[in-house]
mmCIF file of C-alpha atoms in Angstrom:
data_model
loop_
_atom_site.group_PDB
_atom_site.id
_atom_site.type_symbol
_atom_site.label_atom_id
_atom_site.label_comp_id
_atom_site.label_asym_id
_atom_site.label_seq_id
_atom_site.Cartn_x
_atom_site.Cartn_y
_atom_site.Cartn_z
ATOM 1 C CA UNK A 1423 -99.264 -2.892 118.020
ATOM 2 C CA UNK A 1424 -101.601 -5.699 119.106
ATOM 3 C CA UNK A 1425 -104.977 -4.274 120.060
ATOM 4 C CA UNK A 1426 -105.422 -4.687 124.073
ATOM 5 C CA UNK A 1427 -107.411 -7.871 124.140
ATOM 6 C CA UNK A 1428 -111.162 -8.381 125.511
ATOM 7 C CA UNK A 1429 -112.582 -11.888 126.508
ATOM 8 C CA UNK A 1430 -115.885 -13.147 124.960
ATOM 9 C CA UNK A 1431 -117.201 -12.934 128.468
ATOM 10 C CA UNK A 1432 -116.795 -9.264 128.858
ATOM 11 C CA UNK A 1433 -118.657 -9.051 125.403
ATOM 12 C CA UNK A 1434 -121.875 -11.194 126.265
ATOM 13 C CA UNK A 1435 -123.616 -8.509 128.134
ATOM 14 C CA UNK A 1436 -122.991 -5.541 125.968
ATOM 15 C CA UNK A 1437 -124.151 -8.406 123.122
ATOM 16 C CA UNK A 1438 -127.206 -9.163 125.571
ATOM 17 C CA UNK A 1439 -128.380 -5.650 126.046
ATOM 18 C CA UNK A 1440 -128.420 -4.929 122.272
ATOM 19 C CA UNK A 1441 -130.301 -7.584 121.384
ATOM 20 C CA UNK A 1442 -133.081 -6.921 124.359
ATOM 21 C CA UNK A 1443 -134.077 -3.755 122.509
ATOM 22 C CA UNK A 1444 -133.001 -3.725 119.455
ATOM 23 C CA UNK A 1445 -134.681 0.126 118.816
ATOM 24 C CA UNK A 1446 -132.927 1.359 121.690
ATOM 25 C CA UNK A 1447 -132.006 4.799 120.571
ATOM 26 C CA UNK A 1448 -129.181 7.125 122.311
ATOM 27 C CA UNK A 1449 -128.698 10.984 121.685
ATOM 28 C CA UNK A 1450 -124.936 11.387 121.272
ATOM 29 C CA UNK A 1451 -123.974 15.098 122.079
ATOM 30 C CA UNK A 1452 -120.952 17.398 121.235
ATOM 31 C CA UNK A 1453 -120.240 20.789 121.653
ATOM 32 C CA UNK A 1454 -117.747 22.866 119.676
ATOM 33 C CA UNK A 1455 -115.827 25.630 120.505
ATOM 34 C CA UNK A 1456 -114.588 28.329 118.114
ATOM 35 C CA UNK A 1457 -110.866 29.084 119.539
ATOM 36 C CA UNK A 1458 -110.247 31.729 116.483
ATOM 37 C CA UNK A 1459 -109.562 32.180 113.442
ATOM 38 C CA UNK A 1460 -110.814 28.637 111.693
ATOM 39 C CA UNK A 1461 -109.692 26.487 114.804
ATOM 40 C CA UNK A 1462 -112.959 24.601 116.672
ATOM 41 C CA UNK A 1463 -112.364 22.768 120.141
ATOM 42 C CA UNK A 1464 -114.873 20.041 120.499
ATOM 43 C CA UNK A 1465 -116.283 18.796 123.743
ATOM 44 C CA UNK A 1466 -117.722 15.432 124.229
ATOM 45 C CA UNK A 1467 -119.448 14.113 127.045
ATOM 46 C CA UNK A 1468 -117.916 15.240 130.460
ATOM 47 C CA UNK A 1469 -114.652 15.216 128.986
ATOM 48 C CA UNK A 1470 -112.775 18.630 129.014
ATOM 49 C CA UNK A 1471 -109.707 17.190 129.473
ATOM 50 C CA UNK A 1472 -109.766 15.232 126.272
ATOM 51 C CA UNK A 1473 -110.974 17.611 123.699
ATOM 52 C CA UNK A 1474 -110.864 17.028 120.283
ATOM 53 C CA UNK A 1475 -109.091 20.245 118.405
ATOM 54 C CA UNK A 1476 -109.117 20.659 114.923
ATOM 55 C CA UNK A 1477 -107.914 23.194 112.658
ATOM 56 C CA UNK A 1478 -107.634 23.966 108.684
ATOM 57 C CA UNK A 1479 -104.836 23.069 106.804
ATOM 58 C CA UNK A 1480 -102.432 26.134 105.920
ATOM 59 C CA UNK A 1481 -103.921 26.676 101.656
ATOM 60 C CA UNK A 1482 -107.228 26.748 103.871
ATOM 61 C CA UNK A 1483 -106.590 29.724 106.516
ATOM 62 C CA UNK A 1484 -105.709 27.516 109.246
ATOM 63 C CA UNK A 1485 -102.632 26.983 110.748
ATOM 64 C CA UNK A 1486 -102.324 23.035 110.439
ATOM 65 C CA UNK A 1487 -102.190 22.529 113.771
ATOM 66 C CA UNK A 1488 -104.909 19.632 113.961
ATOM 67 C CA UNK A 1489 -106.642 17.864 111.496
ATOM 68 C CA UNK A 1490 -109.799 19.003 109.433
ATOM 69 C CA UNK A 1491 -113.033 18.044 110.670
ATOM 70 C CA UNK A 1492 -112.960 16.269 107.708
ATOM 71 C CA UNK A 1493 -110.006 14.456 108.534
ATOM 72 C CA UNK A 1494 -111.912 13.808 111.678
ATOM 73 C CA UNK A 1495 -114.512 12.058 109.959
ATOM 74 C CA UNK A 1496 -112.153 9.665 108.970
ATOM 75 C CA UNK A 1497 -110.552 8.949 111.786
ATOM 76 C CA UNK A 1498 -113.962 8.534 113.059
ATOM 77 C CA UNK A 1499 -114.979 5.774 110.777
ATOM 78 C CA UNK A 1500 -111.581 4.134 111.038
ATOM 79 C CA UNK A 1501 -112.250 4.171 114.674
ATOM 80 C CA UNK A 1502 -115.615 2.729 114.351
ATOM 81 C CA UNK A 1503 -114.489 0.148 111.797
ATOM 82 C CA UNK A 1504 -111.329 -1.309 113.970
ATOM 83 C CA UNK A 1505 -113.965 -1.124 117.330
ATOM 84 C CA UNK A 1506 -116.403 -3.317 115.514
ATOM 85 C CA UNK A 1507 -113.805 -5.865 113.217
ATOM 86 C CA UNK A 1508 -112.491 -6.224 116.896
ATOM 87 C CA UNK A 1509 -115.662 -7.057 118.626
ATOM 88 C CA UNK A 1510 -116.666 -9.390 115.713
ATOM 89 C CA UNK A 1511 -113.866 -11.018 115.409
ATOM 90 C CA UNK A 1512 -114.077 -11.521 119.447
ATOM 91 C CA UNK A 1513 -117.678 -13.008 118.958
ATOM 92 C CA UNK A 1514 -116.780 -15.356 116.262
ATOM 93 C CA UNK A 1515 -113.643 -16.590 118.537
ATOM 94 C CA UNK A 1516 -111.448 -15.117 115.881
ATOM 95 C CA UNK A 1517 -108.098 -13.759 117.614
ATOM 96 C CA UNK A 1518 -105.997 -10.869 115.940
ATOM 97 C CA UNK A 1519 -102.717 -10.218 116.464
ATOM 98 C CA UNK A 1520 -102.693 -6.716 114.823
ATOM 99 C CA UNK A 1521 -105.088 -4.431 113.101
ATOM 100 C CA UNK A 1522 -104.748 -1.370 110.811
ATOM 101 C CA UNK A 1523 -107.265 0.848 108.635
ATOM 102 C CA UNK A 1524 -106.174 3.090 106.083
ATOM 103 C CA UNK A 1525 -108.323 5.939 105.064
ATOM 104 C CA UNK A 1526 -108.643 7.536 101.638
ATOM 105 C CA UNK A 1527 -111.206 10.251 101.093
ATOM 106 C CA UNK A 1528 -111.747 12.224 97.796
ATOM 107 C CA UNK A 1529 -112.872 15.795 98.590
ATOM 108 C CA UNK A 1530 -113.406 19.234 96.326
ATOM 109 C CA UNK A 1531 -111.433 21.531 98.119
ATOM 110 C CA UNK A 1532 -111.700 23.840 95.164
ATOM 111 C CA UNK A 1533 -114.793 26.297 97.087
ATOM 112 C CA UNK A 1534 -114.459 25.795 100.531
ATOM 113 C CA UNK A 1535 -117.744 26.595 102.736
ATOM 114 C CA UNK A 1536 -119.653 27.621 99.295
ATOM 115 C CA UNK A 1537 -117.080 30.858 98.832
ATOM 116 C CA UNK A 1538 -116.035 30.182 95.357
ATOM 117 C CA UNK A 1539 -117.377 28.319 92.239
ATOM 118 C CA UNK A 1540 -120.911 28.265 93.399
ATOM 119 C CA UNK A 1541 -122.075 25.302 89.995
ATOM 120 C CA UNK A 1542 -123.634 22.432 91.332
ATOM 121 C CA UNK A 1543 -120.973 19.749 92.219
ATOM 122 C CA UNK A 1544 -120.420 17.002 94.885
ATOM 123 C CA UNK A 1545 -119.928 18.385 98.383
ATOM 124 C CA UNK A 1546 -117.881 16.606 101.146
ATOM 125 C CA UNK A 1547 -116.655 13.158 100.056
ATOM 126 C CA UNK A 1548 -116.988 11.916 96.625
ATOM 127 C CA UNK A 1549 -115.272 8.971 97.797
ATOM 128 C CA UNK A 1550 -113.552 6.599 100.414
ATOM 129 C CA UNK A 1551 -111.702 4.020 100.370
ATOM 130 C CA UNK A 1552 -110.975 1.599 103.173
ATOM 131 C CA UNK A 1553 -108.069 -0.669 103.786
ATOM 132 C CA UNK A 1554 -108.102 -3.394 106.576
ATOM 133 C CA UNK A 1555 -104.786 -4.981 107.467
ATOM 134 C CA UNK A 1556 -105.600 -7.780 110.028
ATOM 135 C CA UNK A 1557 -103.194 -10.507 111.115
ATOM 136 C CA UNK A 1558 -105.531 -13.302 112.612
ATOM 137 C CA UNK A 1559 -105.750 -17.114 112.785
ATOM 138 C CA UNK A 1560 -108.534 -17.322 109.751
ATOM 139 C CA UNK A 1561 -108.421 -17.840 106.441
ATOM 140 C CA UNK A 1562 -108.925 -14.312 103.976
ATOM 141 C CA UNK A 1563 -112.153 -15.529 103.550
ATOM 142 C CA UNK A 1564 -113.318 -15.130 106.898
ATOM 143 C CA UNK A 1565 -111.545 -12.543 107.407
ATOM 144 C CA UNK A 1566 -113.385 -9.960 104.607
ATOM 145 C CA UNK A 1567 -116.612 -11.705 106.148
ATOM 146 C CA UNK A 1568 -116.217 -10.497 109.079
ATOM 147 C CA UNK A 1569 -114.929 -6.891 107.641
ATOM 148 C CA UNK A 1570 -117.818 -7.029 105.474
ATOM 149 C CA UNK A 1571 -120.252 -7.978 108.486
ATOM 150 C CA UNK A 1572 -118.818 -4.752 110.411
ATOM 151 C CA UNK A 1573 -119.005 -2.151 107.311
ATOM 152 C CA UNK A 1574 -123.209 -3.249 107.678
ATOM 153 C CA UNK A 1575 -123.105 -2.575 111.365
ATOM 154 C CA UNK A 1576 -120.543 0.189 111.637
ATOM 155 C CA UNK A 1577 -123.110 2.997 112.978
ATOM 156 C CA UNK A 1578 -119.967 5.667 111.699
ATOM 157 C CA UNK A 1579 -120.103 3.601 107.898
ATOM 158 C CA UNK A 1580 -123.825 3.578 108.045
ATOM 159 C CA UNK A 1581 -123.845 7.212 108.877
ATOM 160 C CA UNK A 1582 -122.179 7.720 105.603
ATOM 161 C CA UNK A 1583 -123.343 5.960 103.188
ATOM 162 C CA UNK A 1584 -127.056 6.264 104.443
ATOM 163 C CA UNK A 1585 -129.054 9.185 103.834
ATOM 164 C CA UNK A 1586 -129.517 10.842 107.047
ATOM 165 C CA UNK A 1587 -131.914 13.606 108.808
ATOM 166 C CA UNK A 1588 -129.968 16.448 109.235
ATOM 167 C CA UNK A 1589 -131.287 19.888 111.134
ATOM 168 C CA UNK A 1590 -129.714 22.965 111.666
ATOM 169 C CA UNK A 1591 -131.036 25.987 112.695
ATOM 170 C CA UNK A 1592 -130.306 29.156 115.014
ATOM 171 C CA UNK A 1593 -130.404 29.179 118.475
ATOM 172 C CA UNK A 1594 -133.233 30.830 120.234
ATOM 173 C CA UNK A 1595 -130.459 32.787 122.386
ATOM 174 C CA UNK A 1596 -128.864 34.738 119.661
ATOM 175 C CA UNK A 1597 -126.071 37.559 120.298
ATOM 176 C CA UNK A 1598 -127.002 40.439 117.831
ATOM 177 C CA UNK A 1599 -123.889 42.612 117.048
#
């Protein structure tokens, strides 16, 4: 399916504004849900209606009903990935007729949530592999340019492969059983 097309013009300000502060910085938010037993319901922006469910797979206590939040990740960074290959592609006056990511990740599922073999080892991904299918008038070469150009700006990819602050604590507003 042929992503729903943009024009360049539509582009320019969004382009514009990014460029005027460069250091802007936006707090994204999310709130999740537990629904029972290992099935979240996530919450983004003011958009109840569109919740994002996810569940464990069966071997995992979960009923399979969703996908993992891992899973999610990936879907995330596909997402992010196909939004920004798009855009680029847009800029550069590069039309495609179809787009599609597939998403590897290597996991340990071996000790889920630090339960079982507790030896230091590689937690989350150990790896992930992209691949970009992209029908488009340019030449291959342009082409992984401009997938290469969006893995550097992908804020999901950068997220990733970046290290990144990460803080979690306990609410002030505890419920004490």
């Amino acid at each position: 399916m042929a992503p729903t097309p943009i024009d360049k013009p539509s582009l320019d300000p969004v382009i514009a504004e990014g460029k005027a502060d460069p250091a802007a910085v936006r707090t994204l938010q999310c709130r999740t849900v537990a629904q029972g037993r290992l099935s979240q319901l996530n919450y983004i922006r003011d958009l109840p209606s569109q919740s994002v469910m996810e569940d464990e797979l069966e071997g995992l206590l979960g009923e399979s009903l969703a996908p993992n939040a891992s899973e999610a990740l990936l879907a995330a960074l596909g997402s992010c990935l196909s939004i920004g290959i798009h855009a680029s592609a847009l800029a550069q006056g590069i039309p495609i007729r179809s787009l599609e990511l597939n998403l590897e990740a290597d996991i340990n599922m071996k000790s889920p949530w630090g339960s079982g073999d507790l030896h230091p080892k590689t937690i989350g991904f150990e790896s992930v592999r992209v691949s970009v299918k992209v029908d488009a008038d340019a030449s291959r070469k342009a082409l992984a340019t401009l997938v290469k150009h969006t893995v550097l700006w992908s804020p999901v990819a950068n997220t990733l492969h970046n290290p990144v602050h990460l803080d979690v604590a306990l609410a002030r507003s505890v419920v004490v059983a």
